[in-house]
Coordinates of C-alpha atoms and ligand atoms in Angstrom, one line a residue:
X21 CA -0.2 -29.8 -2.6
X22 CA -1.8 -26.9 -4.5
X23 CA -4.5 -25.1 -2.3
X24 CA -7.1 -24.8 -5.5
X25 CA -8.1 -26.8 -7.7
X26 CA -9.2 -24.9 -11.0
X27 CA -11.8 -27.2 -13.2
X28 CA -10.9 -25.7 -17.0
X29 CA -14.1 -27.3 -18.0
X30 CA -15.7 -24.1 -16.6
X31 CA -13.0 -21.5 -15.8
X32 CA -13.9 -18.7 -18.6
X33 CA -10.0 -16.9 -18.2
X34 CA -11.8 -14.0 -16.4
X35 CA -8.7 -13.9 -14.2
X36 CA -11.4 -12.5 -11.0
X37 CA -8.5 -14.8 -9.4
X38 CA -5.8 -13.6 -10.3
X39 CA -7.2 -9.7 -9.5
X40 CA -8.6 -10.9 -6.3
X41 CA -5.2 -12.7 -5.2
X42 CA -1.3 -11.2 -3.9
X43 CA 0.4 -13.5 -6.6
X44 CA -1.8 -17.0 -6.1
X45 CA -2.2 -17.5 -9.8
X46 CA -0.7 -16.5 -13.0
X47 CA -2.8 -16.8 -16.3
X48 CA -0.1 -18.8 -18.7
X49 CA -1.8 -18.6 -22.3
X50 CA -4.9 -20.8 -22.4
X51 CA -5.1 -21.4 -18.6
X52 CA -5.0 -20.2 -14.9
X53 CA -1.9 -21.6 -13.4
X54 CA -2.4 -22.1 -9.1
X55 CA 1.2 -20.8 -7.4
X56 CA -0.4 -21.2 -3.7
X57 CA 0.2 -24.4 -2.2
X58 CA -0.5 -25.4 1.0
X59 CA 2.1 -23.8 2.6
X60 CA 2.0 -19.9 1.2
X61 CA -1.8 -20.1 0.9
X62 CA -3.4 -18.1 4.0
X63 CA -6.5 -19.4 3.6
X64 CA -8.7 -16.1 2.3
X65 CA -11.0 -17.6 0.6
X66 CA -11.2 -14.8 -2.0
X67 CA -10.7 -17.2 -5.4
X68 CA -13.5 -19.3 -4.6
X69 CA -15.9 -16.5 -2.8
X70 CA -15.6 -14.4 -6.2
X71 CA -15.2 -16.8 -9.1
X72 CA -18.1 -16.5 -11.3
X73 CA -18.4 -19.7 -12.8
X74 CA -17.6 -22.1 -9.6
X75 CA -14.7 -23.3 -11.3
X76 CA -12.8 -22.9 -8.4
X77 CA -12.6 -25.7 -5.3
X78 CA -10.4 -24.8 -1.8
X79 CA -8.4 -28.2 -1.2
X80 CA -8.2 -26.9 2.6
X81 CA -10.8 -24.6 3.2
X82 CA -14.3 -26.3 4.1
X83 CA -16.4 -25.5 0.7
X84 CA -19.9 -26.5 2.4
X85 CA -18.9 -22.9 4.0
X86 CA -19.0 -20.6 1.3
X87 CA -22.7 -19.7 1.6
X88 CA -24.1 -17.6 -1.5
X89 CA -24.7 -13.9 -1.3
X90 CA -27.9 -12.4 -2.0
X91 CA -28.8 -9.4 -2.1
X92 CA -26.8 -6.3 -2.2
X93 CA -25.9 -6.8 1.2
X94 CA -25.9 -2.8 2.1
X95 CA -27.3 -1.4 5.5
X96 CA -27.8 2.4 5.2
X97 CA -25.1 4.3 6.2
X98 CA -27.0 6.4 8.2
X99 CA -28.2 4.0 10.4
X100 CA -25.5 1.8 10.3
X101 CA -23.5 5.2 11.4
X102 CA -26.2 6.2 14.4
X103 CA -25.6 2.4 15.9
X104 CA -22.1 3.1 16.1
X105 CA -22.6 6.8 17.6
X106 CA -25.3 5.7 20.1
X107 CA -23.0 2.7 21.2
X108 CA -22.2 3.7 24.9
X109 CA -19.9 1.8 27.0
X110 CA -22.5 0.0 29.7
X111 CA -21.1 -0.6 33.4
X112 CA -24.7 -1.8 35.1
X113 CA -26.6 -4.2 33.4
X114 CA -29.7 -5.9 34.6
X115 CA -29.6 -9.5 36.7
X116 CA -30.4 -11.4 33.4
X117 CA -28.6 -14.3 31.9
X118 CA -28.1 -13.7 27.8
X119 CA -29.2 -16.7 26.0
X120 CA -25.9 -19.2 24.6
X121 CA -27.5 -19.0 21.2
X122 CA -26.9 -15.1 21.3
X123 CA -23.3 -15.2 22.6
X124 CA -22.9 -18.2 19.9
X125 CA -23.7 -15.0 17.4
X126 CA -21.2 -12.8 18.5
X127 CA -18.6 -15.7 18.9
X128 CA -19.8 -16.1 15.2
X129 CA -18.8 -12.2 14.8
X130 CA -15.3 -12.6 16.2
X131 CA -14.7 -15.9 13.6
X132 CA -16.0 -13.9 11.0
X133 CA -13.7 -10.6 11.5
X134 CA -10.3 -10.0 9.7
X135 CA -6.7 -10.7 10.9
X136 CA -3.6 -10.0 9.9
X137 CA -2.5 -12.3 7.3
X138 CA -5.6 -14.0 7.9
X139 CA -3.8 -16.0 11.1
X140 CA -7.2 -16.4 12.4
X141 CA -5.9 -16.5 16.1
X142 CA -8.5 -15.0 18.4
X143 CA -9.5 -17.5 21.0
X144 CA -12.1 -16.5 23.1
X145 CA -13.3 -17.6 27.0
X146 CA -16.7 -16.8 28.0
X147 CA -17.8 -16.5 30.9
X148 CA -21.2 -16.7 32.2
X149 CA -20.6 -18.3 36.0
X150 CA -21.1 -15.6 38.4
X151 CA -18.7 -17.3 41.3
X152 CA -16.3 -17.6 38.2
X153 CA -16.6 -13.9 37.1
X154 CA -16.3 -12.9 40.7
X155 CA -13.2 -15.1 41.4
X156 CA -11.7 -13.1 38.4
X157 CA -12.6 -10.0 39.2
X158 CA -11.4 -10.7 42.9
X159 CA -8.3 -11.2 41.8
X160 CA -7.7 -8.2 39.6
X161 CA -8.6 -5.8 42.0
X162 CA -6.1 -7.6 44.2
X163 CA -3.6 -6.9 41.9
X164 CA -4.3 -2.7 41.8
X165 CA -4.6 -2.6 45.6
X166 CA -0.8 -3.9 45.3
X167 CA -0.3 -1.6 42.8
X168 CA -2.2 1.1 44.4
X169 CA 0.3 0.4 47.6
X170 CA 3.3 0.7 45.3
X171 CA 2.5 3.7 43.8
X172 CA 1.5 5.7 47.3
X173 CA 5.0 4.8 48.2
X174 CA 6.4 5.8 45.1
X175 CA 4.2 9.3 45.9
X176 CA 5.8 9.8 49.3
X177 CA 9.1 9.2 48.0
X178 CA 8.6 11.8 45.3
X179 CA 7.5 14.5 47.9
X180 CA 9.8 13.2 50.4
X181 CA 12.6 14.6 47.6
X182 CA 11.2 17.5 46.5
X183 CA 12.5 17.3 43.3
X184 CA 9.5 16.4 41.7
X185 CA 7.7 19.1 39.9
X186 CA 4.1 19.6 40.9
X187 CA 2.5 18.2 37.6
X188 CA 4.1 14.9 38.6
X189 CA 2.6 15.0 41.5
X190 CA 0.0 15.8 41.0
X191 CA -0.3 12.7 38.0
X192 CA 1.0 10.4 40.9
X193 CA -1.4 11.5 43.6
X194 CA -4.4 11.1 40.5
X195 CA -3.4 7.4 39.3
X196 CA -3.4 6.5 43.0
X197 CA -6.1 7.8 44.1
X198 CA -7.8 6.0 41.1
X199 CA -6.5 3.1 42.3
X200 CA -7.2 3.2 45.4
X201 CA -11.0 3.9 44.3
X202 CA -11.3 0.1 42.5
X203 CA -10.6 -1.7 45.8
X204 CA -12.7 0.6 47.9
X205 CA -15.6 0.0 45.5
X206 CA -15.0 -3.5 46.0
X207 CA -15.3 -2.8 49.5
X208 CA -18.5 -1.2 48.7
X209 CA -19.7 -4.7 47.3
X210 CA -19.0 -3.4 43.5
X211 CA -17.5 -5.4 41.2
X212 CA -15.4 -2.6 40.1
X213 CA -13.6 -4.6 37.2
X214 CA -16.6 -6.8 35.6
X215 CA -19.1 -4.7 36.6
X216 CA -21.2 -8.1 37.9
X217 CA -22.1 -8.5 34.1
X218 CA -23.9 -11.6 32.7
X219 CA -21.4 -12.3 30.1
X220 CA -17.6 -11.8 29.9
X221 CA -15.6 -12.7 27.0
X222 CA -11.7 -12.5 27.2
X223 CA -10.0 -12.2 23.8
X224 CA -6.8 -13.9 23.7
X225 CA -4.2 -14.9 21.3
X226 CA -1.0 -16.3 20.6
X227 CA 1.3 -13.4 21.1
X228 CA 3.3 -14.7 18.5
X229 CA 0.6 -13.3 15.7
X230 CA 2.3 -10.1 14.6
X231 CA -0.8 -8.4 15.0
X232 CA -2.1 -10.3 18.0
X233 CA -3.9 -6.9 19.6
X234 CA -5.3 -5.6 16.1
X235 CA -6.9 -9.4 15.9
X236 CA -8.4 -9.1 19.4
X237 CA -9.4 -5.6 19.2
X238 CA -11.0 -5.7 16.0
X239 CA -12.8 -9.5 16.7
X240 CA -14.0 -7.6 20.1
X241 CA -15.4 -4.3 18.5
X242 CA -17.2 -6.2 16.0
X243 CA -18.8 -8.4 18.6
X244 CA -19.7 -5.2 20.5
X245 CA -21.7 -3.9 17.5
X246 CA -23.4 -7.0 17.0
X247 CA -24.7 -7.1 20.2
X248 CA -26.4 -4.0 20.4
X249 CA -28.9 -5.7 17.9
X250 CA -29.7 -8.1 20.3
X251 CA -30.7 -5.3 22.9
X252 CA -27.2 -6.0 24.5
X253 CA -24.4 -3.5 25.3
X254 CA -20.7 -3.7 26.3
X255 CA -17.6 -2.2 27.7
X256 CA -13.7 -2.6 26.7
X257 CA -12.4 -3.6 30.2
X258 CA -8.5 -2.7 29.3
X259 CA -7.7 -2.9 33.3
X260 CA -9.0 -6.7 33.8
X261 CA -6.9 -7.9 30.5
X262 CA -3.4 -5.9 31.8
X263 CA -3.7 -7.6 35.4
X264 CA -4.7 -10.9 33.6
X265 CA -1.4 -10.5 31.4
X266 CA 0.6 -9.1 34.8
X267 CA -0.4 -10.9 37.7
X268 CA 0.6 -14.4 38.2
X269 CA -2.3 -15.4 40.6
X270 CA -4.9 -14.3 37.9
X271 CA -2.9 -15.6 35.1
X272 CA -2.3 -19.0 37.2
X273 CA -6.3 -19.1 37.3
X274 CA -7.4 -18.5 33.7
X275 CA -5.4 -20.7 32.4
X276 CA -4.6 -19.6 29.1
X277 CA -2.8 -21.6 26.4
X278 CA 1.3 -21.2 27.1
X279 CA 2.2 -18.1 25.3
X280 CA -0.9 -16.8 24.5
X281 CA -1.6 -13.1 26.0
X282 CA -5.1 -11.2 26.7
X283 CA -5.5 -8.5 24.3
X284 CA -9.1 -7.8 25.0
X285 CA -12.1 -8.3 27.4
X286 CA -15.7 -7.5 26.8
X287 CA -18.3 -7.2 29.5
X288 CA -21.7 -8.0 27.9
X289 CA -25.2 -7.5 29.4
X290 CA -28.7 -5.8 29.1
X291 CA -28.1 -2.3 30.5
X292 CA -29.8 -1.5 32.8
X293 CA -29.5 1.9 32.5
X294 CA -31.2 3.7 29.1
X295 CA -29.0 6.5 27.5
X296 CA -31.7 9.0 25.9
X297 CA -29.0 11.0 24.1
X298 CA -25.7 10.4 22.2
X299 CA -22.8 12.2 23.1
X300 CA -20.3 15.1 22.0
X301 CA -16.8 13.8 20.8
X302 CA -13.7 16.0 19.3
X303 CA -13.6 16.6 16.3
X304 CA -11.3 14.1 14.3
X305 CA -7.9 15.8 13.3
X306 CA -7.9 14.9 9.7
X307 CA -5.3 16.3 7.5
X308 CA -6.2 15.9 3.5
X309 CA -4.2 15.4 1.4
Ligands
LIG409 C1 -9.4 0.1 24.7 C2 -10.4 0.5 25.7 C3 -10.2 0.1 27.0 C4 -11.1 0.4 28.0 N1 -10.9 0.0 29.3 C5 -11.8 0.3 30.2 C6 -11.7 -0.3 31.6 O1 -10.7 -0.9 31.9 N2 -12.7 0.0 32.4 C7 -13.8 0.7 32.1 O2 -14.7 0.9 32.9 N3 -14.0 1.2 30.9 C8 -13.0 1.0 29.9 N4 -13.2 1.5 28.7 C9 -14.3 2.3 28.3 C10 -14.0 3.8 28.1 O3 -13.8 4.4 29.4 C11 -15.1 4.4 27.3 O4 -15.1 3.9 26.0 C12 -14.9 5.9 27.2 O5 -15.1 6.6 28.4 C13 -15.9 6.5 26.2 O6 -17.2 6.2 26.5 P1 -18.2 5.5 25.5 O7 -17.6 4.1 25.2 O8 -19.5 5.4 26.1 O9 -18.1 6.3 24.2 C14 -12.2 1.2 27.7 C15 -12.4 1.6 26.3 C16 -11.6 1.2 25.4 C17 -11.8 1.6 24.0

């Protein structure tokens, strides 16, 4: 089956198509001939998105979901550039649920965000049950206190040789020590790995996608913008998605779809905490060329 239909009633041979396509049409000499079939077509949506005469219908794509742009659809750079630099990553947030039809919107972000040959493979779980999150988190901070264990014997090892050189130590004595710090916050009552946050989205995907993390990653940043214009803010929790990928007992619990992989996890909240200045970064090493 061809994935377009063209209607040569009102295709004007503009060939927007064929510009805006990697080989889906070819322009014979009084028409626009469709290549993409159901099979080769990734399902971009370009075609029909920039024809200018409608002439173009999606035989797989749902066309009641190609609303009309208005507009110029800019924001200013400049502000669009101080949300990004006043986006802090938020680790206390206030004992307030966030309303479903907000995390809806920033499930609608991660739908509407690119992927690698538009494979369209983020799945998402959110979480919003605190005895859920906490079961979670529970179990990754298991998981480093093993880890933690493992790597102080590792450490005593390495002295015990004295072969090691003294920067190696001294890495081995830092990563344990950090460690060791999640499950003594825990004892603390911290939730040291979902900071006790209202929200928690986990990003996975078929780890068969080539680009399975950029999918994630990129879905997940996105949704992090978004949500600071709901008065919301976020942090990348890296350490909850590599025990959730590592350790069977918190893999066994969340259940994923067989061979599908956590590539990124989102805490989401209202901060509690106000920042009342952005912050110094490097400079970006750029070379021109
Ligand atoms: C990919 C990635 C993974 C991260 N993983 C964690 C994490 O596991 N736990 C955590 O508390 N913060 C995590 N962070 C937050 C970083 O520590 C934070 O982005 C960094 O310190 C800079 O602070 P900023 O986000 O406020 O600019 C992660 C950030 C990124 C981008």
């Amino acid at each position: 089956m061809k994935a377009v239909t063209i209607d040569k009633e009102k295709c004007n041979l503009c060939l927007v198509c064929v510009e805006t396509s990697a080989g889906c049409f070819m322009k014979n000499d009084d028409s626009i001939e469709v290549l993409a079939d159901d099979f080769t077509c990734v399902l971009c949506g370009h075609c029909v998105a920039a024809c200018p005469v409608n002439a173009i219908t999606h035989n797989i794509m749902d066309m009641s979901n190609f609303p009309e742009i208005t507009g110029d659809g800019k924001l200013s750079t400049g502000d669009l550039l101080r949300h990004m630099r006043e986006r802090r990553s938020h680790r206390a947030f206030l004992d307030k649920q966030v309303p479903k039809k907000d995390l809806e919107k920033l499930a609608e972000a991660v739908r509407y965000s690119p992927t690698g040959h538009n494979e369209q493979t983020v799945e998402l779980v959110i979480i919003q049950n605190p005895e859920r999150r906490k079961k979670l988190s529970n179990l990754g901070v298991d998981f480093y206190a093993g880890v933690a264990d493992e790597a102080e014997k590792g450490l005593e090892e390495m002295k015990a040789s004295g072969k090691a050189a003294p920067e190696q130590i001294l890495e081995s004595e830092r990563t344990t020590g950090f460690l060791r710090m999640l499950a003594g916050a825990r004892d603390a009552g911290l939730d040291p790995l979902l900071y006790d946050a209202p929200a928690v989205f986990i990003f996975h995907s078929t780890a068969k996608a080539v680009t399975a993390s950029e999918n994630c990653v990129i879905a997940a940043a996105n949704a992090g913008m978004l949500a600071r214009t709901m008065g919301l803010e976020t942090t990348f929790v890296a350490l909850f998605a590599s025990a959730a990928n590592t350790y069977p007992p918190l893999t066994g619990e969340l259940g994923l779809p067989e061979g599908n992989k956590v590539y990124a996890v989102l805490v989401v909240g209202y901060p509690k905490i106000r920042y009342l200045r952005a912050v110094d970064r490097k400079q970006v090493s750029v070379r021109w060329e």
